[in-house]
Short mmCIF file of C-alpha atoms and ligand atoms in Angstrom, two decimals:
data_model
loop_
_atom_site.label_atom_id
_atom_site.label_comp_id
_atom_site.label_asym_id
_atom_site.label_seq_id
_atom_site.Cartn_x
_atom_site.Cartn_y
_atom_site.Cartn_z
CA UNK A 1 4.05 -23.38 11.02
CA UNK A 2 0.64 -24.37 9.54
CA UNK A 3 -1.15 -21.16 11.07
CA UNK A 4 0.20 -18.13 12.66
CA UNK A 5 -0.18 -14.14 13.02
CA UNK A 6 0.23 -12.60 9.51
CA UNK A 7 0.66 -8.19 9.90
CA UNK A 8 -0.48 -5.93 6.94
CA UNK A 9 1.26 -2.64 7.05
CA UNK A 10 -1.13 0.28 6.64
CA UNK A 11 -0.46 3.67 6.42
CA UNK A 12 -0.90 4.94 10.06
CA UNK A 13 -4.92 6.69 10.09
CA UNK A 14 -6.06 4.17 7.32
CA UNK A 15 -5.35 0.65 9.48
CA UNK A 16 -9.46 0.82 9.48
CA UNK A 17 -9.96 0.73 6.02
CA UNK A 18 -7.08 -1.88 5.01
CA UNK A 19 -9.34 -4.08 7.69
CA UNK A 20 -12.10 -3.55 5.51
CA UNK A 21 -10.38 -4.68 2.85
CA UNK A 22 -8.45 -7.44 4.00
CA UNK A 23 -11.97 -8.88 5.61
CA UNK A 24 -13.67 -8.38 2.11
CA UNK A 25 -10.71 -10.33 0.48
CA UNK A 26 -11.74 -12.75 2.46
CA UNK A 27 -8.69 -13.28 5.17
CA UNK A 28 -9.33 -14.59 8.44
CA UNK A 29 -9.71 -12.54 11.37
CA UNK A 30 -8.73 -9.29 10.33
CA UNK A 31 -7.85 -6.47 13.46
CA UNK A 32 -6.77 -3.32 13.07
CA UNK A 33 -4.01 -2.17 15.23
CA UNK A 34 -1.21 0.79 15.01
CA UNK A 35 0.48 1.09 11.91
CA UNK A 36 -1.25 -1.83 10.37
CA UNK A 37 -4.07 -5.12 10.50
CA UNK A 38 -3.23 -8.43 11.66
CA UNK A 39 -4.78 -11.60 9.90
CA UNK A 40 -4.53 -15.20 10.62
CA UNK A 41 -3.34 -17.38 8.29
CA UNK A 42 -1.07 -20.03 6.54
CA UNK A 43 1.85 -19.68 3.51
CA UNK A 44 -0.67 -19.38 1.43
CA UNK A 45 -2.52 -16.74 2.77
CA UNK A 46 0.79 -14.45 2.87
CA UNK A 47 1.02 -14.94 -1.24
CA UNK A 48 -2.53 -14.24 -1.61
CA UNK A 49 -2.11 -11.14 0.70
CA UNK A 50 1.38 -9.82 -1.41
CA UNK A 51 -1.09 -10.52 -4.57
CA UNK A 52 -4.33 -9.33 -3.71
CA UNK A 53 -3.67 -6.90 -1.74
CA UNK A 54 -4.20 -3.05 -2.72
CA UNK A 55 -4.01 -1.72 0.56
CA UNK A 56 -0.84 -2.99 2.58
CA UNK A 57 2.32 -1.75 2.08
CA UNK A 58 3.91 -5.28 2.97
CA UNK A 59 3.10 -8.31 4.38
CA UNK A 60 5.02 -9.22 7.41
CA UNK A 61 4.68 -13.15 8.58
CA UNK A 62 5.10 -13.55 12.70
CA UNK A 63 7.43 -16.27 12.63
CA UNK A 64 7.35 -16.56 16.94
CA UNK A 65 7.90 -15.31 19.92
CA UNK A 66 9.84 -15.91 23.08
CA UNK A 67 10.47 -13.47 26.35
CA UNK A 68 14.45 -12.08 26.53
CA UNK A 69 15.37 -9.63 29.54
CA UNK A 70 19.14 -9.87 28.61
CA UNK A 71 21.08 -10.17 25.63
CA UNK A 72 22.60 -13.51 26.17
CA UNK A 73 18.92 -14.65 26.35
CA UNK A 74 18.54 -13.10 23.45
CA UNK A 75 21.89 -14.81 21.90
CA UNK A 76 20.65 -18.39 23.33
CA UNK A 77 16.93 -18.06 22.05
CA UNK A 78 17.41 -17.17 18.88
CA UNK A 79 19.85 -19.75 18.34
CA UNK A 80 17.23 -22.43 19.03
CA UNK A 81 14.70 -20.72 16.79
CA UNK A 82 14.11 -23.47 14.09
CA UNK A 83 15.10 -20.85 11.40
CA UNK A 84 15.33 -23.78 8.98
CA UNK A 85 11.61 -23.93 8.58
CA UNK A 86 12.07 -20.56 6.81
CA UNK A 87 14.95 -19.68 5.49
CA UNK A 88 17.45 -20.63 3.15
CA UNK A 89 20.98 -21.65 3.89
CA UNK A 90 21.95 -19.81 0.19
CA UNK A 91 19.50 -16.72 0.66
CA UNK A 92 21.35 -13.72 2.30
CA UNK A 93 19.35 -11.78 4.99
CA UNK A 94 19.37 -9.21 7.16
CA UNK A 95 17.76 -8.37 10.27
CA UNK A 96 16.41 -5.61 11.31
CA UNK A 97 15.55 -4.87 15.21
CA UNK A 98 13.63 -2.41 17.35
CA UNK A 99 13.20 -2.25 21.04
CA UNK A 100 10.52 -0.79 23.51
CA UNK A 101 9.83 -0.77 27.15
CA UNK A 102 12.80 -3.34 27.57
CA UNK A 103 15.42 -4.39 29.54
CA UNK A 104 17.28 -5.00 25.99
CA UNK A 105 17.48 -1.32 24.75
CA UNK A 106 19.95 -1.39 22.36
CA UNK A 107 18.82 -2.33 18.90
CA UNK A 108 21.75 -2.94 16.96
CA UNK A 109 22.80 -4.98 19.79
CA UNK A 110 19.92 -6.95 19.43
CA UNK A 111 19.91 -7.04 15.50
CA UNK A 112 23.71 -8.39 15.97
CA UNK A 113 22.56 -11.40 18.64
CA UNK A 114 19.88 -12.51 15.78
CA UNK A 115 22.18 -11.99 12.75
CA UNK A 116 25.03 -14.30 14.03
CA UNK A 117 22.20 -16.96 15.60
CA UNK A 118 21.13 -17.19 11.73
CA UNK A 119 24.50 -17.02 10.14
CA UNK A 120 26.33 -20.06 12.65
CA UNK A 121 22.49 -22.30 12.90
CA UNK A 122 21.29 -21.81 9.54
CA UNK A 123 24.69 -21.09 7.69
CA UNK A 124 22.60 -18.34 6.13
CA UNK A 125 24.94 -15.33 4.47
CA UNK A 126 24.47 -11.99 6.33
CA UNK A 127 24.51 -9.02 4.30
CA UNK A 128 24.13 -5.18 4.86
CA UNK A 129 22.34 -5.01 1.29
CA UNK A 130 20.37 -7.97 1.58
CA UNK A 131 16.56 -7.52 0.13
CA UNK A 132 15.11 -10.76 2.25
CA UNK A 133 14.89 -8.88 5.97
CA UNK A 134 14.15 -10.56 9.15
CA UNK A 135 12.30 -7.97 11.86
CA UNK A 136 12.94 -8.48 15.50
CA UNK A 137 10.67 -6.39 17.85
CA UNK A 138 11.08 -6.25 21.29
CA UNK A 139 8.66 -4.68 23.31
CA UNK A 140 7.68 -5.12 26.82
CA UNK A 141 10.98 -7.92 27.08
CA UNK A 142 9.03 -9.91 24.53
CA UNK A 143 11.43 -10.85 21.33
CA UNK A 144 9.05 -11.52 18.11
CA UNK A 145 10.22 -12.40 15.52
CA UNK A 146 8.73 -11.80 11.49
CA UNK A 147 9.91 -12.40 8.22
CA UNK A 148 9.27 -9.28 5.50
CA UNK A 149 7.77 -11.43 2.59
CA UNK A 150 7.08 -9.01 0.19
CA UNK A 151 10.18 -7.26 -0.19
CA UNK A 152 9.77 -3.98 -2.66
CA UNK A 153 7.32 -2.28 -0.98
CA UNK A 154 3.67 -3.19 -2.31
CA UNK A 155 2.83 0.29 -3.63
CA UNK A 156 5.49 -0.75 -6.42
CA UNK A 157 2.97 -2.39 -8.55
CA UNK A 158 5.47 -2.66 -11.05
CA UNK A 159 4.32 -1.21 -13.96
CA UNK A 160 4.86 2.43 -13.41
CA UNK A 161 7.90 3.81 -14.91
CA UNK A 162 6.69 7.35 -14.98
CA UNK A 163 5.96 9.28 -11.89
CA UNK A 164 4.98 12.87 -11.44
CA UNK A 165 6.25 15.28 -9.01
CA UNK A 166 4.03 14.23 -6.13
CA UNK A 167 2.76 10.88 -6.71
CA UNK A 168 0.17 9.19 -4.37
CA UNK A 169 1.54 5.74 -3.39
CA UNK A 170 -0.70 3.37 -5.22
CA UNK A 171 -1.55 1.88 -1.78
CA UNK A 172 -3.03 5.09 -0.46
CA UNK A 173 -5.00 5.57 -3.59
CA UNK A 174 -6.20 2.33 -3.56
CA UNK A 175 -7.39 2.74 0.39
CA UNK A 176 -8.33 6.07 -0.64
CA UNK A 177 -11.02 4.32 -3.54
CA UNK A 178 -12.08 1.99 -1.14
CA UNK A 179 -12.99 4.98 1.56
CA UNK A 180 -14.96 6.66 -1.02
CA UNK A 181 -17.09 3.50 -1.47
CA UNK A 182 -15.59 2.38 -4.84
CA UNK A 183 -15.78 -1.27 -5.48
CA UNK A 184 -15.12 -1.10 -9.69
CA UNK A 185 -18.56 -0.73 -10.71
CA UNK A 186 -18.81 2.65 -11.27
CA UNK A 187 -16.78 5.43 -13.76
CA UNK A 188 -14.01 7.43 -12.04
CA UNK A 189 -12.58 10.69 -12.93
CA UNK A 190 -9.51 12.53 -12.01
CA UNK A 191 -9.29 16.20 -13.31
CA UNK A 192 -6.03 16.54 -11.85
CA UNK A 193 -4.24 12.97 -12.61
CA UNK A 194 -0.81 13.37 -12.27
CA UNK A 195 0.89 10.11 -13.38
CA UNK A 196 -2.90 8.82 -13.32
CA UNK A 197 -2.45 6.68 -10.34
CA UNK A 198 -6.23 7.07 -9.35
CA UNK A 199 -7.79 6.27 -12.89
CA UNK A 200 -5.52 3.12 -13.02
CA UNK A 201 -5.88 1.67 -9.59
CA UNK A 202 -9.77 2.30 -10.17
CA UNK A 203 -9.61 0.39 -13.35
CA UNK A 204 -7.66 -2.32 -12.81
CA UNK A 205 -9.94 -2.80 -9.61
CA UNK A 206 -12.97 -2.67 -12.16
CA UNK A 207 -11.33 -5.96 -14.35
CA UNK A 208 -10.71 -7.85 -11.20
CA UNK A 209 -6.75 -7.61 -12.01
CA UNK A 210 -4.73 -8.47 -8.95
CA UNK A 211 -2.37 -5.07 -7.86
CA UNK A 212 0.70 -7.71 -7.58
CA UNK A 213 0.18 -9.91 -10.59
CA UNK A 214 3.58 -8.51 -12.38
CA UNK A 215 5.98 -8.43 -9.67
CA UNK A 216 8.04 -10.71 -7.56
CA UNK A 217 7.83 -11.54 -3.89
CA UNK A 218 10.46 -11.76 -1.78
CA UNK A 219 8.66 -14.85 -0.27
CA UNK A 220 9.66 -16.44 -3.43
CA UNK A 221 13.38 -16.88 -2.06
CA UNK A 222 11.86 -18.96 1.41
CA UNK A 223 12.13 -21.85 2.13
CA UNK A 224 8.14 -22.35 2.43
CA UNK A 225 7.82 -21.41 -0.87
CA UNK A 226 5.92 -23.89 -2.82
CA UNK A 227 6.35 -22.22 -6.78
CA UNK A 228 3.60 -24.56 -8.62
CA UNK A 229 1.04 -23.62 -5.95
CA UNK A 230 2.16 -20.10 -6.06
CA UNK A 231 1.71 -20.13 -10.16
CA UNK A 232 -1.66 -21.83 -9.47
CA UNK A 233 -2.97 -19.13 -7.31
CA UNK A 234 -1.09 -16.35 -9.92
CA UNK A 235 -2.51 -17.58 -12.99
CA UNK A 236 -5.03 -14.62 -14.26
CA UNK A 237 -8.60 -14.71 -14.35
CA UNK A 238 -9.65 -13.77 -17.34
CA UNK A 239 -9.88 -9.74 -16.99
CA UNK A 240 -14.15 -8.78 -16.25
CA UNK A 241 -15.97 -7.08 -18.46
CA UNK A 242 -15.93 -3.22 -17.66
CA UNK A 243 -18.92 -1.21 -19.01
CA UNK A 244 -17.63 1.71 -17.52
CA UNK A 245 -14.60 4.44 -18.12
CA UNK A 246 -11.72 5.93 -16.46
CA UNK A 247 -10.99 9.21 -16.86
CA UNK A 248 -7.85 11.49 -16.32
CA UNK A 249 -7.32 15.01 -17.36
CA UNK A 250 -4.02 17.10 -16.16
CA UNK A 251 -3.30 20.76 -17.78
CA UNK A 252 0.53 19.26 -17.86
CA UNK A 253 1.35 17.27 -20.71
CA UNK A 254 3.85 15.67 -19.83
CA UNK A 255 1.76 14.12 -17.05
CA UNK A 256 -0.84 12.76 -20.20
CA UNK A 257 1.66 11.31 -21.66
CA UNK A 258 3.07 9.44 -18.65
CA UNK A 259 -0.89 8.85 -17.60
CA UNK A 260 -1.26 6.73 -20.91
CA UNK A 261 2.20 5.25 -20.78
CA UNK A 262 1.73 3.70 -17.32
CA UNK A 263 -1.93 2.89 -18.04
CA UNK A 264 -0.52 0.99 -21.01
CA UNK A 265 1.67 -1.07 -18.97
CA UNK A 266 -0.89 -1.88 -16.96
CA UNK A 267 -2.87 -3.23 -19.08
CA UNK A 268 -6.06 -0.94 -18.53
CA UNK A 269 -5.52 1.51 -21.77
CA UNK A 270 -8.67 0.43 -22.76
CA UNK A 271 -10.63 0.87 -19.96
CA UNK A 272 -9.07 4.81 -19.59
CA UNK A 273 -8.58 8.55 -21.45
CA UNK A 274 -6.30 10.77 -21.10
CA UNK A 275 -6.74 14.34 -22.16
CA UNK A 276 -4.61 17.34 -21.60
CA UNK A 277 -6.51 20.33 -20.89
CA UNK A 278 -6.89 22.30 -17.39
CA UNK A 279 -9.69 21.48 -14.44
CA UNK A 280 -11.88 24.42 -15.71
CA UNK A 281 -12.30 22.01 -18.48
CA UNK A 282 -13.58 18.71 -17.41
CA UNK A 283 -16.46 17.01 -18.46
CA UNK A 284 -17.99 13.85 -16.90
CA UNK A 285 -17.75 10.82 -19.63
CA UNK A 286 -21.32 9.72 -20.79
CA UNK A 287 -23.30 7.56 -19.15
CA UNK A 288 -24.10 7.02 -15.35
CA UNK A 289 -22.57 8.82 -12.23
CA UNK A 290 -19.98 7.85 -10.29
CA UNK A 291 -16.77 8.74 -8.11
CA UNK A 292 -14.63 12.14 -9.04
CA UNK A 293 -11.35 11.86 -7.06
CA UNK A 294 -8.74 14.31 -7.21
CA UNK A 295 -5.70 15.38 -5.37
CA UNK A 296 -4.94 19.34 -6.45
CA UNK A 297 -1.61 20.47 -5.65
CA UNK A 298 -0.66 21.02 -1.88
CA UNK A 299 1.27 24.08 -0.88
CA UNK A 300 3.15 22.15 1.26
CA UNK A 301 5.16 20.32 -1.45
CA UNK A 302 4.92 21.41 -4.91
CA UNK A 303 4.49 25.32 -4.34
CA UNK A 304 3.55 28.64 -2.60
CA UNK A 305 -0.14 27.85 -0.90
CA UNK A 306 -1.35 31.43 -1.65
CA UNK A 307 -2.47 31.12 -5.25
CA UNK A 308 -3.98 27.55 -4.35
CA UNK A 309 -7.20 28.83 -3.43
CA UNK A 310 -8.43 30.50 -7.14
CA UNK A 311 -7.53 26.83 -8.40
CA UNK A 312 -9.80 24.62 -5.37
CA UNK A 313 -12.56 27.26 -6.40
CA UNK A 314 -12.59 26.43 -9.74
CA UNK A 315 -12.51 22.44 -9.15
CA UNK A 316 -15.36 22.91 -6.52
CA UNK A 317 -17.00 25.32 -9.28
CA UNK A 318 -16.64 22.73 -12.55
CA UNK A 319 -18.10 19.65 -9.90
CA UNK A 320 -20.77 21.33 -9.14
CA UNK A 321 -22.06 22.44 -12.25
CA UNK A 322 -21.09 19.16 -14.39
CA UNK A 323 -20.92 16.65 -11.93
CA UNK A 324 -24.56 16.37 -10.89
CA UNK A 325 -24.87 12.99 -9.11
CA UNK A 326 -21.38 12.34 -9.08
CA UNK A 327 -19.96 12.13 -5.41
CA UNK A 328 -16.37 14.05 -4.52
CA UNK A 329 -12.89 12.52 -2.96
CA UNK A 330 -10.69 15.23 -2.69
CA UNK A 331 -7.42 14.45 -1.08
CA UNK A 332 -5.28 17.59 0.29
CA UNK A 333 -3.15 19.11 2.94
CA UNK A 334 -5.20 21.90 3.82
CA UNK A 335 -8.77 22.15 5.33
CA UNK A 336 -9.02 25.61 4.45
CA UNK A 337 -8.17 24.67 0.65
CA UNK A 338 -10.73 21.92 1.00
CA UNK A 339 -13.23 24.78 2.07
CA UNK A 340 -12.54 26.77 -0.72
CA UNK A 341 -14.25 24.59 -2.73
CA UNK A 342 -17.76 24.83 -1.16
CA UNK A 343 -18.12 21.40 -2.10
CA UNK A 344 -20.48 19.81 0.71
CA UNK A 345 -17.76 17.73 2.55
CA UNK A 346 -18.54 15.21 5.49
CA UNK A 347 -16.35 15.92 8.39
CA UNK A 348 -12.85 14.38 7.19
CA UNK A 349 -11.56 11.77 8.80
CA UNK A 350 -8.10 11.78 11.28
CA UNK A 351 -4.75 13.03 8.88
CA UNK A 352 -2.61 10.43 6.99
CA UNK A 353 1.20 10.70 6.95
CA UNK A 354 2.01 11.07 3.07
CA UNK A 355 5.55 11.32 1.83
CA UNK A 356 6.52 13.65 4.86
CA UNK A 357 3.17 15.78 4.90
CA UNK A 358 0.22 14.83 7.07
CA UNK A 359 -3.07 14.75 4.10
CA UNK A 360 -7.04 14.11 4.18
CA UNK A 361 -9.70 12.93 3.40
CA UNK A 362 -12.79 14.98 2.10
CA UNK A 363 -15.81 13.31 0.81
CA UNK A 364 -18.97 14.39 -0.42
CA UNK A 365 -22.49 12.17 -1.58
CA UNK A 366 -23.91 12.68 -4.74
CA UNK A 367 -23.54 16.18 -5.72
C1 LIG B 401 -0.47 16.45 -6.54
S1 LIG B 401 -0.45 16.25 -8.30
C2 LIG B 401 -1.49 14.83 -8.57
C3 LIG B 401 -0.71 13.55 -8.45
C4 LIG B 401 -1.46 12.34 -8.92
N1 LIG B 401 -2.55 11.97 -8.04
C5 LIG B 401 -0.48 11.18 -9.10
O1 LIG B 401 -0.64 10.17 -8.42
O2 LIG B 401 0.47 11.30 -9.86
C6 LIG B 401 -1.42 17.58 -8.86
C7 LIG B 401 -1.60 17.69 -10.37
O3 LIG B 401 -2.49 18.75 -10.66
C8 LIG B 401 -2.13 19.29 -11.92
N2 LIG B 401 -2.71 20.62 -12.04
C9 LIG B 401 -2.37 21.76 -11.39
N3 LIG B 401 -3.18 22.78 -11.76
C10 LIG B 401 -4.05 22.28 -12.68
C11 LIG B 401 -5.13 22.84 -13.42
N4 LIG B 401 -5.47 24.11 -13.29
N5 LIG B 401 -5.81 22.04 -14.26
C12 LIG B 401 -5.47 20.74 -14.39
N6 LIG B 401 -4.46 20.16 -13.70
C13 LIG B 401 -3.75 20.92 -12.86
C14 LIG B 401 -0.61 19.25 -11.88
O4 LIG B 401 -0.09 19.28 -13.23
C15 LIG B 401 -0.32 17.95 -11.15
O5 LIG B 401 -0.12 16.89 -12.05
#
């Protein structure tokens, strides 16, 4: 397997913008398709993608395909799938399987056919709990095949101990940066920063440092992994120089304090402050313009929608009397509550699917 299909998971309404990304990044190829972008590449290009990565949620590597109308196909196919090449006779796995338009319709069927053709060829241990997971798709009576390689999802940067009570994935804030046109060169504040996921994702993006540089992969336990090439392409760059700052206020304080704790494990305290006081009283940092982004509180999750409205006023009244030249990425539930702000939104782009609500988009130009 020197080249084959590798599939970024993106949160389904943002596979456009992980494309963007992923071609920036410089991966080959890159096409958007549901519920993710597909790239072309080698090992290599799968640890660069788990590492480099702010986007995708994991990084999925086609192993192959083959046609199976019946399960004994199934059974026979898999067990001549050079599974070898991959995996490890001492790395426990499991498989997971989903089927679509197919003569094969029963996935745990399915899963069972590819579990035992791994456990009897390879020798491989089969486990319920395992954390390396081989995905079997069957759709249209065509059996691929993919390995997950990055195990945890990616959003588990692993440096945040502290969460709030309606974090945004770090993936989605990352994607949601890159919509608004940030690329790190610019300050970014975030009147209402939670566990401060935007300030830190925008300044770790601004000194160059790679989203999975503390965490391990679960292609580390394949059989393809090569560790001295993998600690080649890990080693850190020394961190840029970053002129500008990163700014996160939240009237809770408990939400400072976790702000600055996860911002220290980062490695970006310097680059950030943290202030505890309420949106009525933020104040851009000094210096040049750049990107407010903000998600308020949504009815839908952490309380009654009603009162909602006095508190998007007030955010779309501080902006646009403090924030001349800044330009606005407000991420909520609601259009109306995104209205209420009289902030000069574009037309918002198609709903994401966040942590069982369906959120948006709304961004303004310079104010
Ligand atoms: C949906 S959460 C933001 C989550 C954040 N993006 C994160 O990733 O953790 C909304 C935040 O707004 C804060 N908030 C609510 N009303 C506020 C106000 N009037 N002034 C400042 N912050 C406020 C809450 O304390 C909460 O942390």
């Amino acid at each position: 397997m020197e080249r084959f299909e590798i599939f970024l998971v993106a949160p389904p309404g943002l596979e456009a913008v992980l494309t963007e990304e992923a071609g920036a990044r410089g991966f080959d190829a890159p096409v958007a398709v549901p519920g993710g972008v597909t790239v072309q590449g080698g090992w290599p290009e799968v640890w660069r993608a788990n590492l480099e990565l702010r986007g995708a949620g994991r990084v999925l590597a086609r192993l192959g395909s083959f046609m199976a109308f019946h399960l004994a196909q199934l059974d026979k196919r898999a067990r001549r799938f050079p599974w070898a090449e991959v995996l490890r006779p001492d790395v426990p796995v499991r498989v997971e399987a989903t089927c679509k338009r197919s003569k094969i319709y029963h996935a745990g069927a399915a899963a069972q056919r590819v579990e035992t053709a791994i456990r009897e060829k390879l020798g491989a241990p089969v486990l319920a709990e395992a954390e390396l997971v081989v995905r079997v798709r069957i759709e249209a009576n065509e059996v691929t095949l993919s390995v997950d390689t990055s195990g945890a999802p990616l959003h588990r940067r692993g440096f945040k101990e502290a969460v709030g009570k309606a974090p945004m994935r770090e993936t989605l804030a990352a994607l949601m940066l890159w919509r608004c046109g940030y690329r790190g060169d610019e300050p970014v504040v975030d009147p209402m920063c939670g566990s401060g996921t935007f300030v830190i994702e925008a300044a770790e993006i601004a000194a160059g440092l790679a989203p999975g540089r503390a965490r391990s992969f679960a292609f580390e336990r394949l059989a393809t992994f090569d560790p001295a090439a993998w600690a080649g392409m890990r080693r850190e760059a020394e961190p840029a120089e970053v002129a500008h700052r990163f700014v996160g206020s939240d009237r809770d304080a408990g939400a400072v304090r976790m702000s600055s704790a996860n911002a220290e494990r980062a490695g970006v305290a310097q680059l950030c402050d943290f202030a505890c006081h309420a949106v009525s009283d933020a104040m851009p940092p000094e210096g040049p313009p750049g990107l407010v982004i903000v998600n308020p509180p949504y009815g839908g999750r952490v309380g009654n929608k009603k009162p909602l409205y006095g508190l998007y006023a007030a955010l779309g009244d501080v902006l646009r009397a403090r924030f001349g030249g800044w330009r606005v990425g407000l991420v909520t539930s609601e259009a109306g509550l995104a209205a209420a702000t009289r902030l000069p939104f574009a037309p918002p782009a198609a709903p994401i699917a966040h942590g069982g609500l369906r959120v948006q988009l709304f961004r303004t130009g310079a104010l």
